[in-house]
XYZ file of C-alpha atoms in Angstrom:
579
model
C -0.029 0.020 -0.004
C 1.407 3.431 -0.991
C 0.728 6.424 1.208
C 0.949 10.076 0.346
C 3.682 11.246 2.683
C 4.266 14.702 1.217
C 4.660 17.169 4.106
C 2.881 18.562 5.979
C 0.932 15.561 7.143
C -2.435 16.514 8.620
C -4.648 14.477 10.887
C -8.253 15.418 10.372
C -11.638 13.806 9.828
C -10.868 12.949 6.228
C -7.260 11.742 6.782
C -7.499 9.949 10.107
C -8.435 6.571 8.628
C -5.410 6.604 6.319
C -3.181 7.437 9.240
C -4.653 4.651 11.340
C -4.076 2.275 8.470
C -0.447 3.310 8.259
C 0.038 2.926 11.978
C -1.480 -0.591 11.796
C 0.755 -1.649 8.873
C 3.856 -0.227 10.501
C 3.110 -2.245 13.647
C 2.826 -5.446 11.588
C 6.016 -4.706 9.672
C 8.010 -3.922 12.765
C 6.843 -7.137 14.392
C 7.997 -9.016 11.275
C 11.446 -7.527 11.584
C 11.943 -7.710 15.311
C 15.015 -9.859 14.782
C 16.624 -7.024 12.811
C 15.529 -4.235 15.261
C 16.888 -6.211 18.246
C 20.232 -6.953 16.494
C 22.991 -4.695 17.819
C 25.767 -4.171 15.266
C 28.260 -4.555 18.064
C 27.155 -8.249 18.144
C 27.695 -8.713 14.414
C 30.343 -11.360 14.886
C 29.428 -12.933 18.215
C 25.814 -13.526 17.044
C 26.704 -14.224 13.421
C 24.228 -11.576 12.239
C 25.358 -11.712 8.625
C 24.032 -15.261 8.345
C 20.538 -13.978 9.273
C 20.259 -12.090 5.948
C 19.010 -13.982 2.900
C 21.871 -15.291 0.783
C 20.694 -13.178 -2.196
C 20.890 -10.033 -0.004
C 24.371 -10.968 1.151
C 25.561 -11.327 -2.463
C 23.982 -8.038 -3.460
C 25.629 -6.056 -0.664
C 28.961 -7.821 -1.286
C 29.011 -6.177 -4.760
C 27.948 -2.704 -3.560
C 30.264 0.184 -2.913
C 29.539 2.469 0.024
C 28.148 4.980 -2.493
C 25.696 2.424 -3.721
C 24.700 1.631 -0.134
C 24.026 5.382 0.291
C 21.772 5.260 -2.751
C 19.980 2.251 -1.310
C 19.280 4.145 1.864
C 18.390 7.467 0.204
C 14.654 7.806 -0.551
C 15.420 10.489 -3.135
C 17.239 7.921 -5.361
C 14.429 6.248 -7.205
C 16.287 3.207 -8.470
C 19.586 1.585 -7.456
C 22.496 1.449 -9.911
C 22.516 -2.325 -10.202
C 19.921 -5.052 -10.406
C 18.939 -6.203 -6.903
C 16.907 -9.114 -5.669
C 13.197 -8.453 -5.792
C 12.786 -9.178 -2.100
C 15.491 -6.644 -1.248
C 13.886 -4.013 -3.459
C 10.521 -4.745 -1.833
C 12.051 -4.272 1.603
C 13.492 -0.870 0.575
C 10.225 0.298 -1.050
C 8.158 -0.780 1.868
C 10.253 1.069 4.460
C 10.395 4.230 2.374
C 6.632 4.244 1.732
C 5.911 3.897 5.478
C 8.394 6.573 6.595
C 7.503 10.227 6.613
C 9.086 12.638 4.125
C 11.839 14.408 6.024
C 12.577 17.049 3.381
C 12.628 20.332 5.170
C 9.915 22.812 4.284
C 10.940 26.519 4.273
C 9.114 28.174 7.190
C 8.984 31.416 5.183
C 6.706 29.720 2.651
C 4.392 27.966 5.094
C 2.239 31.077 5.428
C 1.695 31.205 1.690
C -0.072 27.897 1.671
C -3.026 26.152 3.119
C -2.926 22.371 2.875
C -6.285 20.740 2.545
C -6.837 17.205 3.655
C -5.596 16.132 0.223
C -2.448 18.203 0.749
C -3.272 20.631 -2.108
C -1.583 24.005 -1.508
C -3.500 27.221 -2.074
C -1.767 30.444 -3.003
C -3.039 33.931 -3.644
C -2.645 33.316 -7.382
C -4.934 30.266 -7.402
C -4.875 26.535 -6.875
C -1.874 24.382 -7.647
C -1.915 20.664 -8.238
C -0.153 18.181 -5.925
C 2.151 17.204 -8.749
C 3.138 20.846 -9.308
C 3.885 21.154 -5.614
C 6.087 18.058 -5.589
C 8.032 19.216 -8.648
C 8.770 22.585 -7.090
C 11.703 22.971 -4.766
C 10.974 26.617 -3.920
C 9.155 25.651 -0.753
C 11.981 23.475 0.616
C 14.836 24.618 2.849
C 18.194 25.258 1.296
C 21.127 23.142 2.528
C 21.741 24.497 6.046
C 25.397 23.631 5.861
C 25.847 26.066 2.960
C 24.665 28.846 5.264
C 27.266 28.158 7.964
C 30.216 30.521 7.657
C 33.036 30.690 10.195
C 31.064 28.505 12.642
C 27.955 30.668 12.494
C 24.556 30.089 10.853
C 24.390 33.381 8.954
C 20.602 33.609 8.208
C 20.089 34.205 11.945
C 20.658 37.767 13.182
C 24.017 38.033 14.892
C 22.488 39.231 18.198
C 20.758 35.806 18.562
C 23.811 33.713 17.588
C 25.710 34.537 20.807
C 26.254 31.493 23.026
C 24.568 29.259 20.451
C 26.020 26.565 18.175
C 25.133 26.519 14.456
C 22.777 23.578 14.819
C 20.764 25.332 17.499
C 20.926 28.632 15.562
C 19.263 26.894 12.637
C 16.658 25.359 14.872
C 15.649 28.530 16.751
C 15.377 30.550 13.570
C 13.043 28.071 11.833
C 11.003 27.142 14.851
C 10.741 30.787 15.863
C 9.180 31.582 12.498
C 6.681 28.749 12.818
C 5.725 29.610 16.400
C 5.262 33.259 15.400
C 3.012 32.181 12.561
C 1.010 29.916 14.877
C 0.690 32.714 17.443
C -0.738 35.089 14.865
C -3.095 32.392 13.546
C -4.385 31.428 16.994
C -4.349 34.807 18.698
C -1.863 33.619 21.259
C 0.122 36.360 23.028
C 2.061 34.169 25.422
C 4.293 31.164 24.884
C 5.235 28.649 27.586
C 8.493 27.024 26.516
C 9.066 23.675 28.239
C 12.656 22.406 28.489
C 13.937 25.771 27.351
C 17.572 25.419 28.433
C 19.218 28.809 28.460
C 16.291 30.484 26.698
C 17.786 31.029 23.233
C 14.472 30.491 21.477
C 12.504 32.493 24.019
C 14.928 35.408 23.542
C 14.348 35.390 19.796
C 10.530 35.210 20.228
C 10.649 38.139 22.625
C 12.936 40.504 20.866
C 12.218 39.668 17.236
C 8.518 38.859 17.319
C 7.214 40.653 20.408
C 5.868 37.463 22.035
C 5.626 37.184 25.816
C 7.469 33.983 26.917
C 7.689 31.905 30.090
C 10.308 29.156 30.186
C 10.196 26.027 32.267
C 13.495 24.257 32.804
C 14.615 21.542 35.282
C 18.226 22.630 35.563
C 18.673 25.338 38.185
C 21.761 26.696 36.456
C 20.005 27.574 33.285
C 17.581 30.237 34.596
C 20.345 32.654 35.842
C 22.244 32.187 32.607
C 19.113 32.854 30.544
C 18.318 36.033 32.481
C 21.890 37.220 32.017
C 21.721 36.541 28.231
C 18.378 38.323 28.068
C 19.831 41.461 29.530
C 22.917 41.219 27.281
C 20.705 40.989 24.187
C 18.571 43.897 25.227
C 21.621 45.990 25.947
C 23.265 45.033 22.648
C 20.159 45.847 20.596
C 19.715 49.192 22.336
C 23.375 50.035 21.839
C 23.259 49.134 18.179
C 20.152 51.272 17.596
C 21.523 54.212 19.557
C 24.550 54.184 17.250
C 22.213 53.970 14.245
C 23.712 50.641 13.141
C 21.612 48.074 11.421
C 21.600 44.472 12.469
C 21.586 41.728 9.836
C 17.857 42.006 10.001
C 15.742 44.547 11.920
C 14.644 43.606 15.441
C 10.944 44.062 15.811
C 10.802 45.565 19.321
C 12.113 48.926 20.485
C 13.946 47.822 23.585
C 13.706 51.165 25.313
C 9.917 50.655 25.385
C 10.081 47.367 27.204
C 10.914 47.091 30.918
C 12.819 44.079 32.316
C 9.476 42.776 33.600
C 8.564 42.050 29.967
C 11.673 39.970 29.336
C 11.167 36.163 29.281
C 10.162 34.814 32.684
C 12.343 31.794 33.551
C 11.013 29.125 35.904
C 13.025 26.233 37.373
C 10.857 23.197 37.793
C 11.099 19.479 36.963
C 8.217 18.196 34.835
C 7.885 14.542 35.749
C 6.101 11.835 33.711
C 2.476 11.562 34.596
C 2.162 15.116 35.857
C -1.438 16.120 35.184
C -2.557 19.418 33.731
C -3.590 20.828 37.076
C -0.185 20.170 38.597
C 1.558 21.680 35.548
C -0.643 24.749 35.471
C -0.112 25.234 39.169
C 3.642 25.627 38.558
C 2.991 28.202 35.867
C 0.235 30.031 37.784
C 2.200 30.327 41.008
C 5.452 31.517 39.435
C 4.398 33.289 36.268
C 2.930 36.713 35.838
C 1.652 37.576 32.410
C 1.604 41.301 31.858
C -0.709 42.527 29.132
C 1.141 44.855 26.836
C -0.225 48.191 25.938
C -2.097 48.270 22.632
C 0.202 50.990 21.324
C 3.295 48.841 21.873
C 1.758 45.852 20.144
C 0.518 47.996 17.274
C 4.024 49.316 16.874
C 5.389 45.790 16.596
C 2.800 44.779 13.989
C 3.513 47.970 12.024
C 7.201 47.210 11.917
C 6.498 43.703 10.661
C 4.235 45.076 7.939
C 7.060 47.407 6.774
C 9.680 44.740 6.656
C 9.353 42.430 3.620
C 11.767 39.787 4.854
C 9.777 39.101 8.005
C 6.274 38.803 6.672
C 4.438 38.642 3.393
C 2.611 41.603 1.982
C -0.804 42.426 3.287
C -2.514 41.301 0.062
C -1.096 37.812 0.424
C -1.936 37.692 4.131
C -5.562 38.486 3.493
C -5.985 36.047 0.646
C -4.104 32.985 1.755
C -4.896 30.468 4.515
C -2.442 28.624 6.695
C -2.031 24.918 7.444
C -5.310 23.054 6.987
C -8.816 24.016 7.982
C -7.824 23.993 11.673
C -5.719 27.090 11.219
C -7.547 30.410 10.614
C -6.532 33.569 8.815
C -4.321 35.920 10.738
C -6.580 38.919 10.277
C -9.558 37.015 11.619
C -8.107 36.597 15.026
C -7.535 39.592 17.202
C -5.842 39.183 20.613
C -8.164 40.075 23.456
C -6.095 42.837 24.867
C -5.872 44.576 21.534
C -9.685 44.955 21.603
C -9.344 46.689 24.944
C -8.169 50.253 25.197
C -5.923 49.633 28.163
C -3.304 52.274 28.809
C -2.105 50.754 32.074
C 0.033 47.590 32.189
C -1.799 44.725 33.971
C 0.555 42.385 35.822
C -2.143 40.290 37.460
C -1.094 36.760 38.285
C -2.325 34.165 35.811
C -3.744 32.208 38.723
C -6.421 34.859 39.183
C -8.127 33.745 36.025
C -7.792 30.656 33.930
C -9.184 32.506 30.925
C -5.646 33.863 30.312
C -4.621 30.402 29.178
C -6.840 30.836 26.120
C -4.212 32.987 24.589
C -1.240 30.820 25.527
C 0.795 28.478 23.262
C 2.656 25.474 24.678
C 5.999 24.820 23.041
C 8.944 22.421 23.417
C 12.117 22.267 21.281
C 13.579 18.749 21.542
C 11.727 17.963 24.737
C 13.426 14.793 25.884
C 11.876 11.352 26.536
C 8.525 11.485 28.368
C 8.519 15.257 28.476
C 6.830 15.552 25.069
C 4.037 13.085 25.912
C 3.529 14.884 29.204
C 3.220 18.179 27.309
C 0.628 16.691 24.943
C -1.453 15.411 27.834
C -1.324 18.800 29.542
C -2.323 20.473 26.315
C -5.417 18.312 25.802
C -6.604 18.761 29.402
C -5.942 22.496 29.763
C -6.973 25.746 28.067
C -3.718 26.155 26.195
C -4.791 27.373 22.740
C -2.015 25.999 20.483
C 0.946 23.587 20.493
C 4.311 23.423 18.775
C 6.323 20.360 19.858
C 9.625 18.945 18.603
C 10.629 15.737 20.371
C 13.803 13.718 20.813
C 15.400 10.890 22.799
C 12.660 8.317 22.209
C 14.657 5.657 24.010
C 14.112 7.573 27.280
C 10.316 7.214 27.016
C 8.360 4.767 29.097
C 6.454 2.074 27.205
C 3.229 0.421 28.376
C 4.528 -3.168 28.426
C 7.965 -2.354 29.841
C 6.744 -0.149 32.645
C 3.574 -1.761 34.012
C 3.377 0.816 36.804
C 2.993 3.655 34.322
C -0.570 4.540 33.298
C 0.710 7.436 31.210
C 3.393 5.808 28.897
C 5.296 7.777 26.285
C 4.164 5.137 23.788
C 1.477 4.252 22.880
C -0.521 7.410 23.657
C -3.551 6.885 21.392
C -6.310 4.437 22.136
C -6.047 3.178 18.561
C -2.391 2.169 18.963
C -3.093 0.713 22.374
C -5.679 -1.646 20.826
C -3.242 -3.037 18.282
C -1.696 -6.506 18.842
C 1.859 -6.266 20.190
C 1.707 -2.484 20.165
C 4.693 -1.988 22.464
C 8.087 -0.697 21.236
C 11.056 -2.163 23.084
C 14.175 -0.120 24.008
C 16.074 -1.254 20.929
C 13.339 0.012 18.607
C 13.074 3.363 20.364
C 16.811 3.780 20.481
C 17.057 3.024 16.771
C 14.437 5.689 15.980
C 16.972 8.285 17.114
C 19.513 7.215 14.503
C 19.865 9.485 11.508
C 19.709 7.919 8.039
C 20.341 11.349 6.495
C 23.613 11.823 8.291
C 24.762 8.299 7.545
C 23.947 8.641 3.800
C 26.424 11.503 3.644
C 28.971 9.479 5.567
C 28.638 6.587 3.130
C 29.073 8.885 0.147
C 32.187 10.430 1.660
C 33.490 6.941 2.313
C 34.801 8.169 5.665
C 37.401 6.181 7.548
C 35.080 6.170 10.543
C 32.803 3.702 8.668
C 35.240 1.037 9.744
C 34.572 1.811 13.387
C 31.510 -0.370 13.215
C 33.776 -3.291 12.517
C 36.184 -2.219 15.235
C 33.346 -2.237 17.744
C 32.026 -5.623 16.545
C 35.511 -7.226 16.691
C 36.034 -5.679 20.138
C 32.898 -7.481 21.323
C 34.530 -10.812 20.468
C 37.315 -9.913 22.924
C 34.963 -8.564 25.559
C 32.869 -11.726 25.507
C 35.945 -13.816 26.366
C 37.742 -11.439 28.777
C 34.762 -9.718 30.426
C 31.902 -12.240 30.042
C 29.647 -10.367 32.506
C 29.873 -7.136 30.481
C 26.335 -5.667 30.275
C 25.404 -4.585 26.812
C 24.696 -0.869 26.509
C 25.905 0.055 29.969
C 28.695 2.210 28.552
C 29.336 3.914 25.238
C 32.714 2.921 23.894
C 33.435 5.701 21.428
C 36.181 8.265 21.376
C 37.273 11.317 19.490
C 39.616 10.568 16.595
C 39.009 6.847 17.011
C 39.121 6.447 13.207
C 42.814 7.395 13.295
C 43.673 4.754 15.841
C 45.046 1.290 15.128
C 42.835 -1.614 16.298
C 45.234 -2.341 19.124
C 45.095 1.298 20.315
C 41.254 1.276 20.075
C 41.030 -1.932 22.164
C 43.448 -0.614 24.784
C 41.454 2.658 25.139
C 38.170 0.752 25.460
C 39.472 -1.596 28.147
C 40.860 1.366 30.020
C 37.460 2.998 29.894
C 35.859 -0.226 31.127
C 38.302 -0.314 34.058
C 39.496 -3.778 33.035
C 43.127 -4.545 33.763
C 43.165 -8.091 32.408
C 45.692 -8.766 29.739
C 44.349 -9.797 26.330
C 45.845 -13.023 24.978
C 47.692 -12.295 21.728
C 45.878 -15.183 19.984
C 42.532 -13.531 20.842
C 43.651 -10.134 19.697
C 44.771 -11.617 16.343
C 41.514 -13.550 15.999
C 39.551 -10.337 16.382
C 41.868 -8.421 14.152
C 41.388 -11.039 11.427
C 37.746 -10.021 11.172
C 38.450 -6.400 10.226
C 38.476 -7.122 6.464
C 34.714 -7.757 6.752
C 34.010 -4.138 7.637
C 31.776 -3.626 4.545
C 29.528 -6.497 5.689
C 29.101 -4.771 9.023
C 28.278 -1.517 7.356
C 25.780 -3.206 5.051
C 23.984 -4.850 7.976
C 23.792 -1.406 9.700
C 22.296 0.076 6.513
C 19.648 -2.650 6.551
C 18.808 -1.868 10.158
C 18.859 1.878 9.567
C 16.142 1.514 6.934
C 13.817 0.817 9.826
C 14.737 3.875 11.916
C 12.479 6.493 10.180
C 9.653 3.932 10.194
C 9.793 3.541 13.949
C 9.899 7.353 14.374
C 6.925 7.663 12.071
C 4.941 5.293 14.240
C 5.724 7.301 17.416
C 4.849 10.629 15.778
C 1.644 9.338 14.137
C 0.530 7.853 17.417
C 0.843 11.303 18.965
C -1.237 12.821 16.140
C -3.937 10.192 16.767
C -3.887 10.969 20.470
C -4.589 14.658 19.767
C -7.320 13.706 17.309
C -8.969 11.411 19.812
C -9.123 14.380 22.092
C -10.833 16.523 19.462
C -7.706 18.355 18.282
C -6.447 18.023 14.684
C -2.727 18.264 14.228
C -0.025 18.584 11.541
C 3.532 17.192 11.305
C 5.864 19.526 9.481
C 9.611 18.914 8.845
C 11.179 22.365 9.511
C 14.895 21.648 10.050
C 17.546 20.393 7.653
C 17.504 16.619 8.589
C 21.311 16.320 8.114
C 22.004 19.125 10.536
C 19.122 18.411 12.881
C 17.791 14.850 12.496
C 14.778 15.221 14.782
C 13.251 17.729 12.400
C 9.491 17.296 12.765
C 7.358 19.831 14.612
C 3.902 18.689 15.752
C 1.544 21.638 15.427
C -1.969 21.818 16.829
C -4.551 24.450 17.484
C -7.873 24.086 19.278
C -10.966 25.157 17.299
């Protein structure tokens, strides 16, 4: 069965059955390939994993170069360079059809389109066909690596790049655009950023888009740093403007109009799995004050956006185009509550005084780890938060219903539909594999990097470990090092044993036995490629289950890839807005 996986993928009344069908088929396929999911490449030799592949597959991979393996893994390569066994081609096609398209959409173009349930984009100049949309690359991100100069992601204004690495710079720029778009569509004036770290995204939302932000972060050291960086940013922007210097792109807020009380509010609090909406809201209500900004200030921000072509589209396009799906409304149709009121005095009443304030709040998380994302989704469905923007990561840290019987709020499955499927659980190996990046590995295969042979180093090392340290627990310690690709096998083994704290000497015969396996490095790489084909399928299952969970709670959602998947592999944002 072939699915239309062109992004964005929307879960609504007319698409939900197709999504359920895909979830069911993925569950069946993953059950069929449990032996491959559970096979750690480090056990390639000790478990004779190569012998588990069909003989015809072994012969096909034996003839492949690493570049051909990259083509096999790459969904954008329609047909391999050589004739492959039909069963192997079927495996490849099946996995690619079930995975979600990871090609990054340009956030600047999302506002030009509305995707109906059939994923047909609308533009102000009329309707385009699905095929026209697929043929056009104008709505996709450019290669993010091409935009990195001297260790900086140059599309992001310099003021927001301080203290931030290029990967994070790319992420906060793109997610910031999407969150701003969602705020305008939903009428949200306040964002609650969960797992915000040092507040880099909240800083951008505040100074560039005029959004009020509250961050929630478990680490106590992050809040003081975030507050310090906020003040630095405000001072730098004010200094630049006072000297009449232009930033790389204009900043939307006049900092001399905003007191420190309107800077992001940083809360230190641990959000634990199973925390209900009341407990979560109590944290925000007790520690967060949401000042309503004066209408004149907000009008000034909107006016500056209207005058800056790079930040928004012209007014004609804004009035004639819709946003993502029928669950997102036109920007001009939604007017924030406090703009309708002629308030000239700032209101700093605590949010706990009225829960109605939550109607204009958006819940957000950038790479919220493990169970944090599922907890956010449950809070969103049970509270008055108006909109959601969630990017998840670290699936292996989630709880799963059959592994943790004590948990009645597992990270997977979340939806009742997935819960009703036979063998619906995902084990640790599957969830860990979902975090692996096929996009990054494709590039590594094409570059034929020396580090490809490290898979074989690790597998040969396991032969030694099984004999010398038989009680070694798999996965208890990562045995990787910087510059390991430049080491000899003997140096690599010595460093690993030192890390393990093992002082036992390695018999020379055993070392030579392991070393004699190194010429089979391409077999190890090929097996890893086969396993990696399943990684985006497992991730698709987790993400689709979350969409179904929202839908079962009466909230349509959309999955949109907004980051370059090579630079930021967890590149899907789950968007939702309550009707």
